[in-house]
mmCIF file of C-alpha atoms in Angstrom:
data_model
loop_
_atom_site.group_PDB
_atom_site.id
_atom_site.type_symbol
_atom_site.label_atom_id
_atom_site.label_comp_id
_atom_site.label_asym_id
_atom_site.label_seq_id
_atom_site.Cartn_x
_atom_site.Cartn_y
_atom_site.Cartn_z
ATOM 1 C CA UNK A 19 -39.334 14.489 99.420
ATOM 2 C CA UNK A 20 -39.184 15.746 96.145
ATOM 3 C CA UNK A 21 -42.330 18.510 94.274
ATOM 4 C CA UNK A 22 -42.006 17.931 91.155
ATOM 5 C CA UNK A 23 -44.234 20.066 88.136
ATOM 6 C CA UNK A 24 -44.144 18.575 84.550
ATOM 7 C CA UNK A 25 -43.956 21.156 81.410
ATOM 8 C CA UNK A 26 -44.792 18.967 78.486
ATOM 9 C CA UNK A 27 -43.784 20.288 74.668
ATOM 10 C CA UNK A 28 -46.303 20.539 72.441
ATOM 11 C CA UNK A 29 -46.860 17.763 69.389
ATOM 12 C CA UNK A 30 -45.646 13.938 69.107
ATOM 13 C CA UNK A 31 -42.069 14.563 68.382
ATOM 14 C CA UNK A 32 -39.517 10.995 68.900
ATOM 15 C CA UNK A 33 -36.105 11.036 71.132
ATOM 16 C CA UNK A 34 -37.412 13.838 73.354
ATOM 17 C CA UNK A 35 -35.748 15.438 76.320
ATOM 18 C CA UNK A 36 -36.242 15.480 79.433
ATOM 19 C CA UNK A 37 -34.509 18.443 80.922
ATOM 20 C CA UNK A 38 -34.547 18.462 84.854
ATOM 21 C CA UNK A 39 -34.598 21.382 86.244
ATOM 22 C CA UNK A 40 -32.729 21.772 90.112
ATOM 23 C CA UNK A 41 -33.400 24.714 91.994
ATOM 24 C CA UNK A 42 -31.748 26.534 94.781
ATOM 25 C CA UNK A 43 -32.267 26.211 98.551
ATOM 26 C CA UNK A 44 -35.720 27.475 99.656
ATOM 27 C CA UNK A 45 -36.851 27.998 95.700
ATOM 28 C CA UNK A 46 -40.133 26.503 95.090
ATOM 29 C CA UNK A 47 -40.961 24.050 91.782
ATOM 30 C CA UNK A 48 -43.409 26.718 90.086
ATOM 31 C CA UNK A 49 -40.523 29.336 90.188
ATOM 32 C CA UNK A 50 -39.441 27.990 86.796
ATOM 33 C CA UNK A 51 -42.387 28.763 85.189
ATOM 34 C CA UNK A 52 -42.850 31.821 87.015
ATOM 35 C CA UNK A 53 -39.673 33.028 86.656
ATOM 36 C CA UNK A 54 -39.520 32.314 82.522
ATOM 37 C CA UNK A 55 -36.841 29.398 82.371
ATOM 38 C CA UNK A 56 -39.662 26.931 81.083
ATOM 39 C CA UNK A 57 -41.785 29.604 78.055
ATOM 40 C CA UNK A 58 -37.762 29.908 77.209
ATOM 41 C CA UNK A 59 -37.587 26.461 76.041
ATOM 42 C CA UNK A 60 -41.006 25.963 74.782
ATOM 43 C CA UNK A 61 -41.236 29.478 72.457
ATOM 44 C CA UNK A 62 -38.183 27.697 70.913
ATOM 45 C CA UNK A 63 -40.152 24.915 69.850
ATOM 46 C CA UNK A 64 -38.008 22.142 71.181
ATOM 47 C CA UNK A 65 -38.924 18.819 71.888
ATOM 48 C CA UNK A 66 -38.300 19.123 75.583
ATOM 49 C CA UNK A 67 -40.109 18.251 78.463
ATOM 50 C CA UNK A 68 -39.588 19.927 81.607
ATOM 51 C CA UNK A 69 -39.658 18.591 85.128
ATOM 52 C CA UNK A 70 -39.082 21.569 87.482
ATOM 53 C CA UNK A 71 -38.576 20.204 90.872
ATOM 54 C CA UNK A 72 -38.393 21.126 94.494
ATOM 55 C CA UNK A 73 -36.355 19.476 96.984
ATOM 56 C CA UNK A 74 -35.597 19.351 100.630
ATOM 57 C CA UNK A 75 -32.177 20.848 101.784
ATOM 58 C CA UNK A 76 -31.187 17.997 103.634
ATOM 59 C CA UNK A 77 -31.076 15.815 99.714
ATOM 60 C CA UNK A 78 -28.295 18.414 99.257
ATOM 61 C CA UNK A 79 -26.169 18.314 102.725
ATOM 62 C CA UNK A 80 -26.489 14.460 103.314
ATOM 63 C CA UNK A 81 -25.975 13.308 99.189
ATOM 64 C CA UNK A 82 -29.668 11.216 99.002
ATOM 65 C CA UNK A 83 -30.328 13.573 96.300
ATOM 66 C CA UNK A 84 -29.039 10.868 93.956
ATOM 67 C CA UNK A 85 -31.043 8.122 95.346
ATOM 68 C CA UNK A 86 -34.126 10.621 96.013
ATOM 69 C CA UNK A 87 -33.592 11.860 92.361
ATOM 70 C CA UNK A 88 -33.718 7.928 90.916
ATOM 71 C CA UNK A 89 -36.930 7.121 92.636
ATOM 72 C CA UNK A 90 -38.942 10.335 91.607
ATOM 73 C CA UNK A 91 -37.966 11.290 88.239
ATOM 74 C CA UNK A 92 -35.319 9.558 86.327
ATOM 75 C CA UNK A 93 -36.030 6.014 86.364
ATOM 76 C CA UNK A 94 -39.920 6.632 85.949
ATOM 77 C CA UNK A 95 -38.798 8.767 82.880
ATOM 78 C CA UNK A 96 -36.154 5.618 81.496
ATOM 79 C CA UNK A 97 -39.071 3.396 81.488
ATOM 80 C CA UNK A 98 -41.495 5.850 80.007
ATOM 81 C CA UNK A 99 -38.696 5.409 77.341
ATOM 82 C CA UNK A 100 -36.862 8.708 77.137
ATOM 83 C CA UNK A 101 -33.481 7.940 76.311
ATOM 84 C CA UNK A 102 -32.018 11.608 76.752
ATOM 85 C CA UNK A 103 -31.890 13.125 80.271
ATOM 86 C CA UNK A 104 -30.158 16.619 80.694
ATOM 87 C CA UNK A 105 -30.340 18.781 84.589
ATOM 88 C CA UNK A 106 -30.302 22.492 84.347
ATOM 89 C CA UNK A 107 -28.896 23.580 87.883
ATOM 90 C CA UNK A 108 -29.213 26.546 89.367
ATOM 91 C CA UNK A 109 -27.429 27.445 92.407
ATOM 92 C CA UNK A 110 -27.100 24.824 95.320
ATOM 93 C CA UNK A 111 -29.248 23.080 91.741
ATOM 94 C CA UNK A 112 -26.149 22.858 90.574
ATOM 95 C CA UNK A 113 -24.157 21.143 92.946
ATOM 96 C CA UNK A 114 -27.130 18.814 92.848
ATOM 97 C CA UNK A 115 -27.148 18.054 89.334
ATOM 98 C CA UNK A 116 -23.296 17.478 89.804
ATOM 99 C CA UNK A 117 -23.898 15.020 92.324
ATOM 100 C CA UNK A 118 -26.282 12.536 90.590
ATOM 101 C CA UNK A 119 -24.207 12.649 87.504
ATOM 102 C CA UNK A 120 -20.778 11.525 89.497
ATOM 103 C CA UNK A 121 -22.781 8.199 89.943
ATOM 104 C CA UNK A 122 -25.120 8.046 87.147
ATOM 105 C CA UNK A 123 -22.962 9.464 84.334
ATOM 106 C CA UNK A 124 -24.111 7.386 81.559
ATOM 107 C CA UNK A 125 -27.437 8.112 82.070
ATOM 108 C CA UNK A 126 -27.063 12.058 81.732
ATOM 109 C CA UNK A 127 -26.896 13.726 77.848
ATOM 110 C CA UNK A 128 -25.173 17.319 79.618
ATOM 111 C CA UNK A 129 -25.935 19.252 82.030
ATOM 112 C CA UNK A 130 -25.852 23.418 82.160
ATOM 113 C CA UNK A 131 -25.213 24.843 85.673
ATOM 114 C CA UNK A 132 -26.369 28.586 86.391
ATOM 115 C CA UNK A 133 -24.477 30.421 89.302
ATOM 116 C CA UNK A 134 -23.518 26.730 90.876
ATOM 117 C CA UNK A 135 -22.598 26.232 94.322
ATOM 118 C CA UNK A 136 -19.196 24.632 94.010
ATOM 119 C CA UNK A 137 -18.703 25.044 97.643
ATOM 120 C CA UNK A 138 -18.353 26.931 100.728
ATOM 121 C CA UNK A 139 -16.029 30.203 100.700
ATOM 122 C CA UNK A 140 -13.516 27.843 102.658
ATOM 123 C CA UNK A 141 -13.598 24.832 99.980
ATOM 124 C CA UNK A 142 -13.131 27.271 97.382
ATOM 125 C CA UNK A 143 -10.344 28.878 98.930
ATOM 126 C CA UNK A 144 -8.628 25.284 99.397
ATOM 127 C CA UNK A 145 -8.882 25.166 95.369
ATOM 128 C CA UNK A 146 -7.672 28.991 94.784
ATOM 129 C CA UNK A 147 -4.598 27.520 97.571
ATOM 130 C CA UNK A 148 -4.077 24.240 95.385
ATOM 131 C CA UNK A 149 -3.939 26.597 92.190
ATOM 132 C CA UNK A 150 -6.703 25.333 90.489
ATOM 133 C CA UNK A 151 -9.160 22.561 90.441
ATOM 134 C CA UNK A 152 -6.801 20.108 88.620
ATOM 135 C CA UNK A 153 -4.326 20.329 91.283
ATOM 136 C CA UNK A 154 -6.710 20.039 94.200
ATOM 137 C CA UNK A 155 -6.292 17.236 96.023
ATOM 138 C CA UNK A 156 -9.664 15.525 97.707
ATOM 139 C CA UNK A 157 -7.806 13.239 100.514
ATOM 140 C CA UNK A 158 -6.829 16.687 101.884
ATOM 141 C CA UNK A 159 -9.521 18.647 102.019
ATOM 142 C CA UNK A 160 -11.694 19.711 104.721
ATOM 143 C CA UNK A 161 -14.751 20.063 103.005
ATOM 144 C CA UNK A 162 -17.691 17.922 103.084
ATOM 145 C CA UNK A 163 -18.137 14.507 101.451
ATOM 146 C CA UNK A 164 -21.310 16.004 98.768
ATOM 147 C CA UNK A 165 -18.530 18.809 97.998
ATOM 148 C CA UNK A 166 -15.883 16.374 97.797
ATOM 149 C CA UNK A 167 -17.567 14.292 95.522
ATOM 150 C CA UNK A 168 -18.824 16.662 92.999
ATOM 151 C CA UNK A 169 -15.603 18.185 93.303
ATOM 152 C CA UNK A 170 -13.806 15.071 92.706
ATOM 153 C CA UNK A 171 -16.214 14.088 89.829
ATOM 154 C CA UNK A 172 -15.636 17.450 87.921
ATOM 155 C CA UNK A 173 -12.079 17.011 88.260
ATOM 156 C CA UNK A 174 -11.898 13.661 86.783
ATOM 157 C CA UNK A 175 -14.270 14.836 84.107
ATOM 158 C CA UNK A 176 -12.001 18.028 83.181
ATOM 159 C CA UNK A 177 -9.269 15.509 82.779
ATOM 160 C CA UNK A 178 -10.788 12.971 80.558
ATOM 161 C CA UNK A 179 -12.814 15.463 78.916
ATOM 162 C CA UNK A 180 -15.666 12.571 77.711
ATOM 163 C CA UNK A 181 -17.632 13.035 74.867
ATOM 164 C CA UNK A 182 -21.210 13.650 77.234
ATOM 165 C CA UNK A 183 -21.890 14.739 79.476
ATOM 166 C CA UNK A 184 -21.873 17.831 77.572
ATOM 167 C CA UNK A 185 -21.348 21.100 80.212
ATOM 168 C CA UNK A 186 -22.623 24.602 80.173
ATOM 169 C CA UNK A 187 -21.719 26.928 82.796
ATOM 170 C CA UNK A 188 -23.359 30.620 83.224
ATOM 171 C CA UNK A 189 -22.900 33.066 85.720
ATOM 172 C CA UNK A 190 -23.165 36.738 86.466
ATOM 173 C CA UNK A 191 -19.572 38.640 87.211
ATOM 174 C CA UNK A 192 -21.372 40.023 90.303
ATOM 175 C CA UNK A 193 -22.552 36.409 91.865
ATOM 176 C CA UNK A 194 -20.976 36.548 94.841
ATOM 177 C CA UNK A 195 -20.003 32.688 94.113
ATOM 178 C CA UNK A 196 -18.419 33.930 91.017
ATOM 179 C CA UNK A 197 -14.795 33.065 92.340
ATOM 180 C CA UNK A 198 -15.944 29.738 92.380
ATOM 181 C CA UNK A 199 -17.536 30.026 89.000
ATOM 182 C CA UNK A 200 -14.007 31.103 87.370
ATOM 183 C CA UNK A 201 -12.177 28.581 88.632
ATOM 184 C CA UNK A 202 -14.562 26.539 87.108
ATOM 185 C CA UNK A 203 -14.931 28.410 83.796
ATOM 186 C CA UNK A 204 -11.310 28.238 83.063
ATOM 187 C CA UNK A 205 -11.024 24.648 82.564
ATOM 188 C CA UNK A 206 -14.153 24.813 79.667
ATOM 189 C CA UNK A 207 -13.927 25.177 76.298
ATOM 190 C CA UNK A 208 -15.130 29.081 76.127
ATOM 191 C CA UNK A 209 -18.200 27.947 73.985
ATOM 192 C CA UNK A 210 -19.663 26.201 77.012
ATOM 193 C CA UNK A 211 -19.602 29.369 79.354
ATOM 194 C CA UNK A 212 -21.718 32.343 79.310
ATOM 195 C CA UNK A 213 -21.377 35.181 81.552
ATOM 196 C CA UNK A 214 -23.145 38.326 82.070
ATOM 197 C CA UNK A 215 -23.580 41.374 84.134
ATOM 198 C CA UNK A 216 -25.593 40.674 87.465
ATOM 199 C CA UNK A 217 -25.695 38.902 90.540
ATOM 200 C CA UNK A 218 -27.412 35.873 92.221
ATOM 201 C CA UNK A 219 -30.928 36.401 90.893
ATOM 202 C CA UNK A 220 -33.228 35.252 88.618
ATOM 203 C CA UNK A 221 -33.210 37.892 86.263
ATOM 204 C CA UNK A 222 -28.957 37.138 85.184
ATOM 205 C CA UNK A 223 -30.426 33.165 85.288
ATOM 206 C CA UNK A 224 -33.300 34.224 82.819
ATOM 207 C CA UNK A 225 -30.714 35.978 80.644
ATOM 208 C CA UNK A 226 -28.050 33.469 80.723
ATOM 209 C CA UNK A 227 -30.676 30.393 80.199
ATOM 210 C CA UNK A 228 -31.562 32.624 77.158
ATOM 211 C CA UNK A 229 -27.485 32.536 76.017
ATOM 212 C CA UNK A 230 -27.424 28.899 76.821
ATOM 213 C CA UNK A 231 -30.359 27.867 74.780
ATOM 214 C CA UNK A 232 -29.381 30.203 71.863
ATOM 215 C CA UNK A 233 -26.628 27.638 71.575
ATOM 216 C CA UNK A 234 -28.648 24.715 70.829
ATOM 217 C CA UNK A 235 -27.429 22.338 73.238
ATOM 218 C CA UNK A 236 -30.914 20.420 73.397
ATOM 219 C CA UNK A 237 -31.723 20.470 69.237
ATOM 220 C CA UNK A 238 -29.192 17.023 68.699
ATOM 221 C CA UNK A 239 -27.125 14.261 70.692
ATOM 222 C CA UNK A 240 -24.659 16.197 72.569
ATOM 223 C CA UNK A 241 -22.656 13.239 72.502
ATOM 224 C CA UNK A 242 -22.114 13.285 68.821
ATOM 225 C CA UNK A 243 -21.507 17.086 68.888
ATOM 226 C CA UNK A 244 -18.077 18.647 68.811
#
C-alpha cells in the first residue's frame, strides 16, 4: 500500500511537474513537508506539484514498487494530463525511483537521488572488486534481483548516456553509503552531483535538495537541456 500526500503549486501554470517524492524505509509521507523538502520547491515558485509518498518495505525487497507505483500515482497523474514526471529519492527512495524508471523510462523527465541505496555493503563491494560500475557484470553477482536491476539499468544508462532521464545525485561525505555514492558519482557529469558535509540525515538532504534545486533542473524540459 502506498500513503500518498499531494503539495499543489500555487496559480494555473501549463506543462507542470509532478515531482514524486520516495522516501526511506520506515519514513513517513508528511516527513517531506516536515522536514522542508516541499516549502523548498514551492518558495521557488515553480510549477511543481508534489506527491510525497509512503510505502511499505516489502514494494522495495520484492520489486512491486513499479507496479504499486503505476496504480497509485503515475498513471492517475498521465491521465490528469501531466506530461512531465520527475522522482526525488532519498535513501532506499532512491533505489526505488531507480527501479520504476528501468521499466518505465520514457515516462520519467529525471530523477535526483539523495544518499541512494545502491546496495548492500556486499553488492557494493562486488562493484569496488569489478573496478567500477561499467565493468560489473550482473550474471555474476550475488546480489538480489531489485539490486540487480537498478544496477543493471544505471549501467546501461551510463553507457548510452540518453538525453532524459536527466540525473542528480547528492550525498553527504559522511553517509555511511557514501562508497556507494562515489562509485556512482564518478560516472556523472560533475554538474549533476552535489556533495556536502554530513551524514544520513535529513538535515545534509535539506541542504543538498537546496543545491539541487538551485540548479534548475525542474524550470524547462530536461530533455532539451545540455
Amino acid at each position: 500500500m502506498i500513503t500518498c500526500q499531494y503539495h499543489l503549486a500555487p496559480g494555473g501554470a501549463q506543462n507542470r511537474v509532478l515531482l514524486v517524492m520516495l522516501p526511506g524505509a520506515g519514513i513517513a509521507a508528511s516527513a517531506f513537508a516536515d522536514q522542508g523538502l516541499v516549502e523548498a520547491v514551492h518558495e521557488r515558485n515553480l510549477a511543481v506539484d508534489v506527491a510525497a509518498t509512503h510505502l511499505e518495505l516489502d514494494h522495495y525487497l520484492d520489486g512491486s514498487i513499479v507496479n504499486a507505483l503505476d496504480h497509485a500515482i503515475i498513471e492517475p497523474a498521465l491521465a490528469q494530463g501531466y506530461s512531465r514526471i520527475w522522482f526525488l529519492g532519498i535513501s532506499l527512495g532512491g533505489m526505488g525511483a531507480l527501479l520504476y524508471t528501468s521499466v518505465h523510462a520514457a515516462r520519467v523527465e529525471g530523477l535526483v537521488l539523495l544518499a541512494p541505496f545502491l546496495g548492500t555493503q556486499g553488492t557494493i563491494a562486488e562493484i569496488v572488486a569489478a573496478g567500477g560500475l561499467a565493468s560489473w557484470s550482473a550474471s555474476r553477482s550475488a546480489a538480489t534481483a531489485p539490486e540487480i536491476r537498478m544496477l543493471a539499468w544505471l549501467q546501461d544508462f551510463l553507457s548510452s548516456r540518453p538525453a532524459h532521464p536527466a540525473l542528480y545525485l547528492g550525498y553527504g561525505r559522511a553517509d555511511r553509503f557514501a562508497r556507494g555514492h562515489r562509485l556512482l558519482a564518478e560516472t556523472l557529469p560533475q554538474s549533476r552531483v552535489m556533495t556536502e558535509e554530513g551524514g544520513h540525515d535529513w538535515t545534509t538532504w535539506l541542504t543538498l535538495w537546496r543545491h539541487v534545486l538551485n540548479a534548475s533542473p525542474l524550470t524547462t524540459n530536461s530533455s532539451n537541456a545540455p
